[in-house]
């Protein structure tokens, strides 16, 4: 069972651990029905595969037809899904499927807004690890559906020496040295810095990537000039739609933005049972 299947199972258990008392009281026997999922606003679609898996987890016999692909722009009143099956299965799966679809489409929609606002094609917009616990894989998929890119997935697939690492190790030089002595030579070493003195220390330590954390625009511009082409430069902190292009204008290579996931607002969808 993969991570997506596990969170679907947990979400369904949360909602239906003792059954669906309303549906089971009204519908004592199977009834074949068709439902549609309809957009109630414009947005960018994400999470269709997750929603489909929710319906099939409740009842593998349900038929799901998806009318759009992830990353497609959706207009109000568009029909996104048509699902056919036992009315009891449809109603039991409804809220969990919609929760996934609404949340993930919200992330894709916000990401697309950032991507459209960013007017420098040489700068890459990436997400962070500021994700909903357990949802990281699907939320990062939603960022890509919106046109963004992914930073490291977790602690195991990328080296990022942050302020607490530096404090505990004693210095940037010590932290980088310890990492290089133990980590794979195939992994780049990224160091988070907050002032010009730390920028120089990261350069001296031969960091592969230098993250400029919560710097103002003038300091960031100065840091990019000092680094030159000796390291890839990432900007992080205080990234918003208003600040995005000013940050990009400093010459950084990458902008990481936690808002893509932790400030996204779920879109509005509805599932409607069709009359016979």
mmCIF file of N, CA, C and O in Angstrom, residues 112-197:
data_model
loop_
_atom_site.group_PDB
_atom_site.id
_atom_site.type_symbol
_atom_site.label_atom_id
_atom_site.label_comp_id
_atom_site.label_asym_id
_atom_site.label_seq_id
_atom_site.Cartn_x
_atom_site.Cartn_y
_atom_site.Cartn_z
ATOM 1 N N UNK A 112 -0.677 28.265 -10.031
ATOM 2 C CA UNK A 112 -0.802 28.831 -11.381
ATOM 3 C C UNK A 112 -0.794 30.363 -11.325
ATOM 4 O O UNK A 112 -0.221 31.028 -12.204
ATOM 5 N N UNK A 113 -1.414 30.931 -10.288
ATOM 6 C CA UNK A 113 -1.425 32.385 -10.139
ATOM 7 C C UNK A 113 -0.006 32.917 -9.930
ATOM 8 O O UNK A 113 0.376 33.929 -10.510
ATOM 9 N N UNK A 114 0.775 32.219 -9.113
ATOM 10 C CA UNK A 114 2.168 32.609 -8.908
ATOM 11 C C UNK A 114 2.970 32.475 -10.206
ATOM 12 O O UNK A 114 3.758 33.361 -10.557
ATOM 13 N N UNK A 115 2.773 31.372 -10.906
ATOM 14 C CA UNK A 115 3.517 31.128 -12.149
ATOM 15 C C UNK A 115 3.199 32.199 -13.191
ATOM 16 O O UNK A 115 4.084 32.693 -13.890
ATOM 17 N N UNK A 116 1.934 32.564 -13.306
ATOM 18 C CA UNK A 116 1.533 33.599 -14.265
ATOM 19 C C UNK A 116 2.066 34.972 -13.866
ATOM 20 O O UNK A 116 2.377 35.808 -14.721
ATOM 21 N N UNK A 117 2.202 35.207 -12.562
ATOM 22 C CA UNK A 117 2.715 36.492 -12.081
ATOM 23 C C UNK A 117 4.213 36.615 -12.300
ATOM 24 O O UNK A 117 4.712 37.708 -12.606
ATOM 25 N N UNK A 118 4.932 35.513 -12.158
ATOM 26 C CA UNK A 118 6.390 35.528 -12.313
ATOM 27 C C UNK A 118 6.754 35.818 -13.763
ATOM 28 O O UNK A 118 6.465 35.026 -14.658
ATOM 29 N N UNK A 119 7.398 36.958 -14.012
ATOM 30 C CA UNK A 119 7.671 37.358 -15.395
ATOM 31 C C UNK A 119 9.105 37.091 -15.824
ATOM 32 O O UNK A 119 9.582 37.667 -16.801
ATOM 33 N N UNK A 120 9.808 36.221 -15.114
ATOM 34 C CA UNK A 120 11.186 35.874 -15.455
ATOM 35 C C UNK A 120 11.278 34.367 -15.691
ATOM 36 O O UNK A 120 11.284 33.582 -14.741
ATOM 37 N N UNK A 121 11.351 33.937 -16.943
ATOM 38 C CA UNK A 121 11.362 32.501 -17.228
ATOM 39 C C UNK A 121 12.631 31.785 -16.783
ATOM 40 O O UNK A 121 12.687 30.554 -16.769
ATOM 41 N N UNK A 122 13.652 32.546 -16.400
ATOM 42 C CA UNK A 122 14.907 31.941 -15.959
ATOM 43 C C UNK A 122 14.881 31.570 -14.479
ATOM 44 O O UNK A 122 15.793 30.908 -13.980
ATOM 45 N N UNK A 123 13.856 32.005 -13.770
ATOM 46 C CA UNK A 123 13.749 31.724 -12.338
ATOM 47 C C UNK A 123 12.732 30.600 -12.123
ATOM 48 O O UNK A 123 11.620 30.659 -12.646
ATOM 49 N N UNK A 124 13.128 29.613 -11.335
ATOM 50 C CA UNK A 124 12.254 28.475 -11.060
ATOM 51 C C UNK A 124 11.522 28.683 -9.735
ATOM 52 O O UNK A 124 12.139 28.978 -8.708
ATOM 53 N N UNK A 125 10.194 28.507 -9.755
ATOM 54 C CA UNK A 125 9.371 28.607 -8.555
ATOM 55 C C UNK A 125 9.156 27.204 -7.986
ATOM 56 O O UNK A 125 8.654 26.320 -8.682
ATOM 57 N N UNK A 126 9.536 27.011 -6.720
ATOM 58 C CA UNK A 126 9.432 25.684 -6.113
ATOM 59 C C UNK A 126 8.666 25.749 -4.802
ATOM 60 O O UNK A 126 8.541 26.801 -4.178
ATOM 61 N N UNK A 127 8.166 24.588 -4.380
ATOM 62 C CA UNK A 127 7.441 24.482 -3.124
ATOM 63 C C UNK A 127 8.401 24.212 -1.964
ATOM 64 O O UNK A 127 9.626 24.279 -2.123
ATOM 65 N N UNK A 128 7.850 23.877 -0.794
ATOM 66 C CA UNK A 128 8.650 23.578 0.391
ATOM 67 C C UNK A 128 8.083 22.335 1.065
ATOM 68 O O UNK A 128 7.184 21.685 0.528
ATOM 69 N N UNK A 129 8.580 22.040 2.266
ATOM 70 C CA UNK A 129 8.041 20.929 3.061
ATOM 71 C C UNK A 129 6.908 21.390 3.982
ATOM 72 O O UNK A 129 6.472 20.639 4.850
ATOM 73 N N UNK A 130 6.422 22.597 3.786
ATOM 74 C CA UNK A 130 5.308 23.107 4.596
ATOM 75 C C UNK A 130 3.995 22.589 4.023
ATOM 76 O O UNK A 130 3.203 23.316 3.423
ATOM 77 N N UNK A 131 3.790 21.304 4.224
ATOM 78 C CA UNK A 131 2.631 20.617 3.655
ATOM 79 C C UNK A 131 1.777 20.021 4.767
ATOM 80 O O UNK A 131 2.209 19.900 5.915
ATOM 81 N N UNK A 132 0.557 19.636 4.420
ATOM 82 C CA UNK A 132 -0.317 18.968 5.372
ATOM 83 C C UNK A 132 0.268 17.602 5.723
ATOM 84 O O UNK A 132 0.602 16.830 4.818
ATOM 85 N N UNK A 133 0.441 17.286 7.014
ATOM 86 C CA UNK A 133 1.007 15.978 7.374
ATOM 87 C C UNK A 133 0.287 14.829 6.672
ATOM 88 O O UNK A 133 -0.939 14.723 6.720
ATOM 89 N N UNK A 134 1.072 13.983 6.018
ATOM 90 C CA UNK A 134 0.519 12.841 5.301
ATOM 91 C C UNK A 134 0.127 13.125 3.863
ATOM 92 O O UNK A 134 -0.021 12.202 3.059
ATOM 93 N N UNK A 135 -0.032 14.400 3.523
ATOM 94 C CA UNK A 135 -0.490 14.779 2.189
ATOM 95 C C UNK A 135 0.655 15.232 1.274
ATOM 96 O O UNK A 135 0.407 15.702 0.171
ATOM 97 N N UNK A 136 1.900 15.156 1.709
ATOM 98 C CA UNK A 136 2.985 15.801 0.966
ATOM 99 C C UNK A 136 3.065 15.367 -0.499
ATOM 100 O O UNK A 136 3.204 16.182 -1.397
ATOM 101 N N UNK A 137 2.982 14.075 -0.734
ATOM 102 C CA UNK A 137 3.093 13.576 -2.109
ATOM 103 C C UNK A 137 2.023 14.199 -2.999
ATOM 104 O O UNK A 137 2.325 14.713 -4.087
ATOM 105 N N UNK A 138 0.781 14.174 -2.559
ATOM 106 C CA UNK A 138 -0.286 14.663 -3.437
ATOM 107 C C UNK A 138 -0.298 16.184 -3.511
ATOM 108 O O UNK A 138 -0.692 16.752 -4.531
ATOM 109 N N UNK A 139 0.133 16.867 -2.446
ATOM 110 C CA UNK A 139 0.192 18.330 -2.510
ATOM 111 C C UNK A 139 1.320 18.783 -3.428
ATOM 112 O O UNK A 139 1.169 19.765 -4.174
ATOM 113 N N UNK A 140 2.429 18.077 -3.415
ATOM 114 C CA UNK A 140 3.512 18.422 -4.339
ATOM 115 C C UNK A 140 3.119 18.090 -5.786
ATOM 116 O O UNK A 140 3.511 18.800 -6.715
ATOM 117 N N UNK A 141 2.339 17.041 -5.977
ATOM 118 C CA UNK A 141 1.798 16.762 -7.308
ATOM 119 C C UNK A 141 0.912 17.921 -7.774
ATOM 120 O O UNK A 141 0.929 18.307 -8.947
ATOM 121 N N UNK A 142 0.134 18.476 -6.853
ATOM 122 C CA UNK A 142 -0.759 19.590 -7.185
ATOM 123 C C UNK A 142 0.035 20.837 -7.557
ATOM 124 O O UNK A 142 -0.385 21.608 -8.442
ATOM 125 N N UNK A 143 1.169 21.063 -6.894
ATOM 126 C CA UNK A 143 2.037 22.190 -7.268
ATOM 127 C C UNK A 143 2.499 22.037 -8.710
ATOM 128 O O UNK A 143 2.466 23.000 -9.493
ATOM 129 N N UNK A 144 2.885 20.835 -9.088
ATOM 130 C CA UNK A 144 3.316 20.608 -10.475
ATOM 131 C C UNK A 144 2.150 20.789 -11.442
ATOM 132 O O UNK A 144 2.329 21.300 -12.554
ATOM 133 N N UNK A 145 0.950 20.380 -11.029
ATOM 134 C CA UNK A 145 -0.222 20.581 -11.884
ATOM 135 C C UNK A 145 -0.469 22.063 -12.135
ATOM 136 O O UNK A 145 -0.967 22.447 -13.192
ATOM 137 N N UNK A 146 -0.105 22.893 -11.160
ATOM 138 C CA UNK A 146 -0.265 24.333 -11.314
ATOM 139 C C UNK A 146 0.856 24.991 -12.087
ATOM 140 O O UNK A 146 0.781 26.192 -12.372
ATOM 141 N N UNK A 147 1.901 24.235 -12.440
ATOM 142 C CA UNK A 147 3.009 24.776 -13.217
ATOM 143 C C UNK A 147 4.262 25.067 -12.421
ATOM 144 O O UNK A 147 5.257 25.557 -12.968
ATOM 145 N N UNK A 148 4.236 24.782 -11.106
ATOM 146 C CA UNK A 148 5.416 24.980 -10.275
ATOM 147 C C UNK A 148 6.303 23.749 -10.281
ATOM 148 O O UNK A 148 6.038 22.754 -10.958
ATOM 149 N N UNK A 149 7.386 23.832 -9.499
ATOM 150 C CA UNK A 149 8.334 22.728 -9.375
ATOM 151 C C UNK A 149 8.447 22.325 -7.915
ATOM 152 O O UNK A 149 8.024 23.050 -7.023
ATOM 153 N N UNK A 150 9.020 21.152 -7.686
ATOM 154 C CA UNK A 150 9.190 20.651 -6.330
ATOM 155 C C UNK A 150 10.601 20.874 -5.810
ATOM 156 O O UNK A 150 11.582 20.692 -6.542
ATOM 157 N N UNK A 151 10.695 21.277 -4.541
ATOM 158 C CA UNK A 151 11.972 21.276 -3.806
ATOM 159 C C UNK A 151 12.179 19.829 -3.354
ATOM 160 O O UNK A 151 11.520 18.915 -3.869
ATOM 161 N N UNK A 152 13.068 19.601 -2.404
ATOM 162 C CA UNK A 152 13.239 18.231 -1.916
ATOM 163 C C UNK A 152 11.912 17.704 -1.369
ATOM 164 O O UNK A 152 11.079 18.474 -0.865
ATOM 165 N N UNK A 153 11.713 16.398 -1.469
ATOM 166 C CA UNK A 153 10.464 15.811 -0.992
ATOM 167 C C UNK A 153 10.465 15.695 0.528
ATOM 168 O O UNK A 153 9.464 15.969 1.187
ATOM 169 N N UNK A 154 11.585 15.275 1.086
ATOM 170 C CA UNK A 154 11.646 15.025 2.521
ATOM 171 C C UNK A 154 13.086 15.179 2.996
ATOM 172 O O UNK A 154 13.966 15.596 2.236
ATOM 173 N N UNK A 155 13.336 14.824 4.231
ATOM 174 C CA UNK A 155 14.670 14.985 4.812
ATOM 175 C C UNK A 155 15.696 14.040 4.201
ATOM 176 O O UNK A 155 16.897 14.282 4.322
ATOM 177 N N UNK A 156 15.234 12.979 3.538
ATOM 178 C CA UNK A 156 16.157 11.963 3.062
ATOM 179 C C UNK A 156 16.686 12.193 1.649
ATOM 180 O O UNK A 156 17.631 11.532 1.231
ATOM 181 N N UNK A 157 16.076 13.088 0.886
ATOM 182 C CA UNK A 157 16.450 13.173 -0.528
ATOM 183 C C UNK A 157 17.122 14.493 -0.909
ATOM 184 O O UNK A 157 17.289 14.770 -2.103
ATOM 185 N N UNK A 158 17.512 15.278 0.069
ATOM 186 C CA UNK A 158 18.212 16.516 -0.239
ATOM 187 C C UNK A 158 18.895 17.061 1.001
ATOM 188 O O UNK A 158 18.342 16.999 2.106
ATOM 189 N N UNK A 159 20.102 17.574 0.848
ATOM 190 C CA UNK A 159 20.852 18.129 1.973
ATOM 191 C C UNK A 159 20.586 19.623 2.051
ATOM 192 O O UNK A 159 20.836 20.352 1.090
ATOM 193 N N UNK A 160 20.070 20.065 3.169
ATOM 194 C CA UNK A 160 19.828 21.485 3.406
ATOM 195 C C UNK A 160 20.262 21.805 4.834
ATOM 196 O O UNK A 160 19.600 21.423 5.804
ATOM 197 N N UNK A 161 21.389 22.495 4.953
ATOM 198 C CA UNK A 161 21.932 22.867 6.254
ATOM 199 C C UNK A 161 21.274 24.179 6.673
ATOM 200 O O UNK A 161 21.516 25.229 6.079
ATOM 201 N N UNK A 162 20.439 24.103 7.719
ATOM 202 C CA UNK A 162 19.670 25.258 8.162
ATOM 203 C C UNK A 162 20.309 25.877 9.413
ATOM 204 O O UNK A 162 21.312 25.377 9.915
ATOM 205 N N UNK A 163 19.683 26.948 9.896
ATOM 206 C CA UNK A 163 20.267 27.708 11.002
ATOM 207 C C UNK A 163 20.528 26.858 12.236
ATOM 208 O O UNK A 163 21.582 26.981 12.872
ATOM 209 N N UNK A 164 19.605 25.964 12.573
ATOM 210 C CA UNK A 164 19.807 25.132 13.759
ATOM 211 C C UNK A 164 20.931 24.124 13.578
ATOM 212 O O UNK A 164 21.635 23.797 14.542
ATOM 213 N N UNK A 165 21.102 23.611 12.359
ATOM 214 C CA UNK A 165 22.263 22.753 12.086
ATOM 215 C C UNK A 165 23.558 23.523 12.326
ATOM 216 O O UNK A 165 24.506 23.016 12.930
ATOM 217 N N UNK A 166 23.593 24.757 11.809
ATOM 218 C CA UNK A 166 24.796 25.580 11.910
ATOM 219 C C UNK A 166 25.111 25.901 13.367
ATOM 220 O O UNK A 166 26.261 25.787 13.820
ATOM 221 N N UNK A 167 24.086 26.274 14.116
ATOM 222 C CA UNK A 167 24.277 26.594 15.529
ATOM 223 C C UNK A 167 24.808 25.389 16.294
ATOM 224 O O UNK A 167 25.764 25.495 17.080
ATOM 225 N N UNK A 168 24.205 24.238 16.066
ATOM 226 C CA UNK A 168 24.607 23.032 16.788
ATOM 227 C C UNK A 168 25.988 22.528 16.365
ATOM 228 O O UNK A 168 26.750 22.016 17.195
ATOM 229 N N UNK A 169 26.316 22.684 15.078
ATOM 230 C CA UNK A 169 27.617 22.227 14.585
ATOM 231 C C UNK A 169 28.737 23.206 14.929
ATOM 232 O O UNK A 169 29.915 22.821 14.960
ATOM 233 N N UNK A 170 28.390 24.457 15.145
ATOM 234 C CA UNK A 170 29.387 25.452 15.512
ATOM 235 C C UNK A 170 29.691 26.467 14.440
ATOM 236 O O UNK A 170 30.087 27.588 14.731
ATOM 237 N N UNK A 171 29.522 26.078 13.170
ATOM 238 C CA UNK A 171 29.783 26.998 12.056
ATOM 239 C C UNK A 171 29.296 26.372 10.763
ATOM 240 O O UNK A 171 29.048 25.153 10.697
ATOM 241 N N UNK A 172 29.188 27.194 9.737
ATOM 242 C CA UNK A 172 28.843 26.686 8.413
ATOM 243 C C UNK A 172 29.924 25.741 7.913
ATOM 244 O O UNK A 172 29.644 24.659 7.383
ATOM 245 N N UNK A 173 31.186 26.132 8.097
ATOM 246 C CA UNK A 173 32.303 25.305 7.632
ATOM 247 C C UNK A 173 32.261 23.921 8.267
ATOM 248 O O UNK A 173 32.452 22.898 7.589
ATOM 249 N N UNK A 174 31.995 23.865 9.573
ATOM 250 C CA UNK A 174 31.961 22.582 10.269
ATOM 251 C C UNK A 174 30.795 21.729 9.773
ATOM 252 O O UNK A 174 30.953 20.523 9.534
ATOM 253 N N UNK A 175 29.621 22.358 9.615
ATOM 254 C CA UNK A 175 28.446 21.607 9.171
ATOM 255 C C UNK A 175 28.652 21.042 7.771
ATOM 256 O O UNK A 175 28.341 19.875 7.511
ATOM 257 N N UNK A 176 29.194 21.855 6.860
ATOM 258 C CA UNK A 176 29.420 21.387 5.491
ATOM 259 C C UNK A 176 30.459 20.269 5.482
ATOM 260 O O UNK A 176 30.304 19.258 4.790
ATOM 261 N N UNK A 177 31.505 20.427 6.253
ATOM 262 C CA UNK A 177 32.558 19.405 6.309
ATOM 263 C C UNK A 177 32.018 18.071 6.808
ATOM 264 O O UNK A 177 32.311 17.012 6.245
ATOM 265 N N UNK A 178 31.194 18.124 7.841
ATOM 266 C CA UNK A 178 30.621 16.896 8.392
ATOM 267 C C UNK A 178 29.683 16.227 7.400
ATOM 268 O O UNK A 178 29.676 14.996 7.258
ATOM 269 N N UNK A 179 28.895 17.027 6.696
ATOM 270 C CA UNK A 179 27.984 16.467 5.703
ATOM 271 C C UNK A 179 28.753 15.812 4.571
ATOM 272 O O UNK A 179 28.448 14.691 4.155
ATOM 273 N N UNK A 180 29.747 16.506 4.061
ATOM 274 C CA UNK A 180 30.504 15.960 2.917
ATOM 275 C C UNK A 180 31.259 14.687 3.291
ATOM 276 O O UNK A 180 31.503 13.827 2.439
ATOM 277 N N UNK A 181 31.603 14.536 4.558
ATOM 278 C CA UNK A 181 32.328 13.342 4.993
ATOM 279 C C UNK A 181 31.430 12.112 5.056
ATOM 280 O O UNK A 181 31.920 10.981 5.029
ATOM 281 N N UNK A 182 30.113 12.317 5.097
ATOM 282 C CA UNK A 182 29.197 11.199 5.317
ATOM 283 C C UNK A 182 28.168 10.991 4.202
ATOM 284 O O UNK A 182 27.766 9.859 3.940
ATOM 285 N N UNK A 183 27.738 12.062 3.578
ATOM 286 C CA UNK A 183 26.666 11.940 2.583
ATOM 287 C C UNK A 183 27.221 11.498 1.230
ATOM 288 O O UNK A 183 28.425 11.594 0.963
ATOM 289 N N UNK A 184 26.317 11.026 0.384
ATOM 290 C CA UNK A 184 26.710 10.597 -0.955
ATOM 291 C C UNK A 184 27.316 11.755 -1.745
ATOM 292 O O UNK A 184 26.850 12.891 -1.670
ATOM 293 N N UNK A 185 28.321 11.440 -2.541
ATOM 294 C CA UNK A 185 28.938 12.458 -3.393
ATOM 295 C C UNK A 185 27.981 12.922 -4.494
ATOM 296 O O UNK A 185 28.231 13.928 -5.156
ATOM 297 N N UNK A 186 26.897 12.201 -4.694
ATOM 298 C CA UNK A 186 25.930 12.569 -5.726
ATOM 299 C C UNK A 186 24.964 13.654 -5.259
ATOM 300 O O UNK A 186 24.231 14.222 -6.062
ATOM 301 N N UNK A 187 24.943 13.930 -3.960
ATOM 302 C CA UNK A 187 24.014 14.921 -3.417
ATOM 303 C C UNK A 187 24.667 16.292 -3.324
ATOM 304 O O UNK A 187 25.768 16.437 -2.802
ATOM 305 N N UNK A 188 23.941 17.304 -3.816
ATOM 306 C CA UNK A 188 24.404 18.674 -3.649
ATOM 307 C C UNK A 188 24.193 19.116 -2.207
ATOM 308 O O UNK A 188 23.299 18.626 -1.517
ATOM 309 N N UNK A 189 25.021 20.050 -1.768
ATOM 310 C CA UNK A 189 24.920 20.580 -0.416
ATOM 311 C C UNK A 189 24.375 22.005 -0.484
ATOM 312 O O UNK A 189 24.982 22.885 -1.104
ATOM 313 N N UNK A 190 23.226 22.218 0.148
ATOM 314 C CA UNK A 190 22.634 23.547 0.213
ATOM 315 C C UNK A 190 22.781 24.100 1.622
ATOM 316 O O UNK A 190 22.616 23.375 2.605
ATOM 317 N N UNK A 191 23.095 25.389 1.722
ATOM 318 C CA UNK A 191 23.269 26.050 3.014
ATOM 319 C C UNK A 191 22.348 27.265 3.080
ATOM 320 O O UNK A 191 22.311 28.079 2.156
ATOM 321 N N UNK A 192 21.613 27.368 4.185
ATOM 322 C CA UNK A 192 20.750 28.522 4.430
ATOM 323 C C UNK A 192 21.560 29.621 5.120
ATOM 324 O O UNK A 192 22.247 29.361 6.112
ATOM 325 N N UNK A 193 21.476 30.837 4.586
ATOM 326 C CA UNK A 193 22.207 31.970 5.174
ATOM 327 C C UNK A 193 21.248 33.131 5.378
ATOM 328 O O UNK A 193 20.249 33.268 4.666
ATOM 329 N N UNK A 194 21.580 33.989 6.347
ATOM 330 C CA UNK A 194 20.689 35.101 6.668
ATOM 331 C C UNK A 194 21.361 36.463 6.591
ATOM 332 O O UNK A 194 20.690 37.482 6.735
ATOM 333 N N UNK A 195 22.687 36.513 6.379
ATOM 334 C CA UNK A 195 23.389 37.792 6.255
ATOM 335 C C UNK A 195 24.612 37.618 5.361
ATOM 336 O O UNK A 195 24.959 36.497 4.966
ATOM 337 N N UNK A 196 25.272 38.738 5.075
ATOM 338 C CA UNK A 196 26.390 38.709 4.130
ATOM 339 C C UNK A 196 27.591 37.937 4.672
ATOM 340 O O UNK A 196 28.325 37.298 3.913
ATOM 341 N N UNK A 197 27.788 37.969 5.977
ATOM 342 C CA UNK A 197 28.903 37.213 6.562
ATOM 343 C C UNK A 197 28.701 35.717 6.323
ATOM 344 O O UNK A 197 29.645 34.999 5.967
#
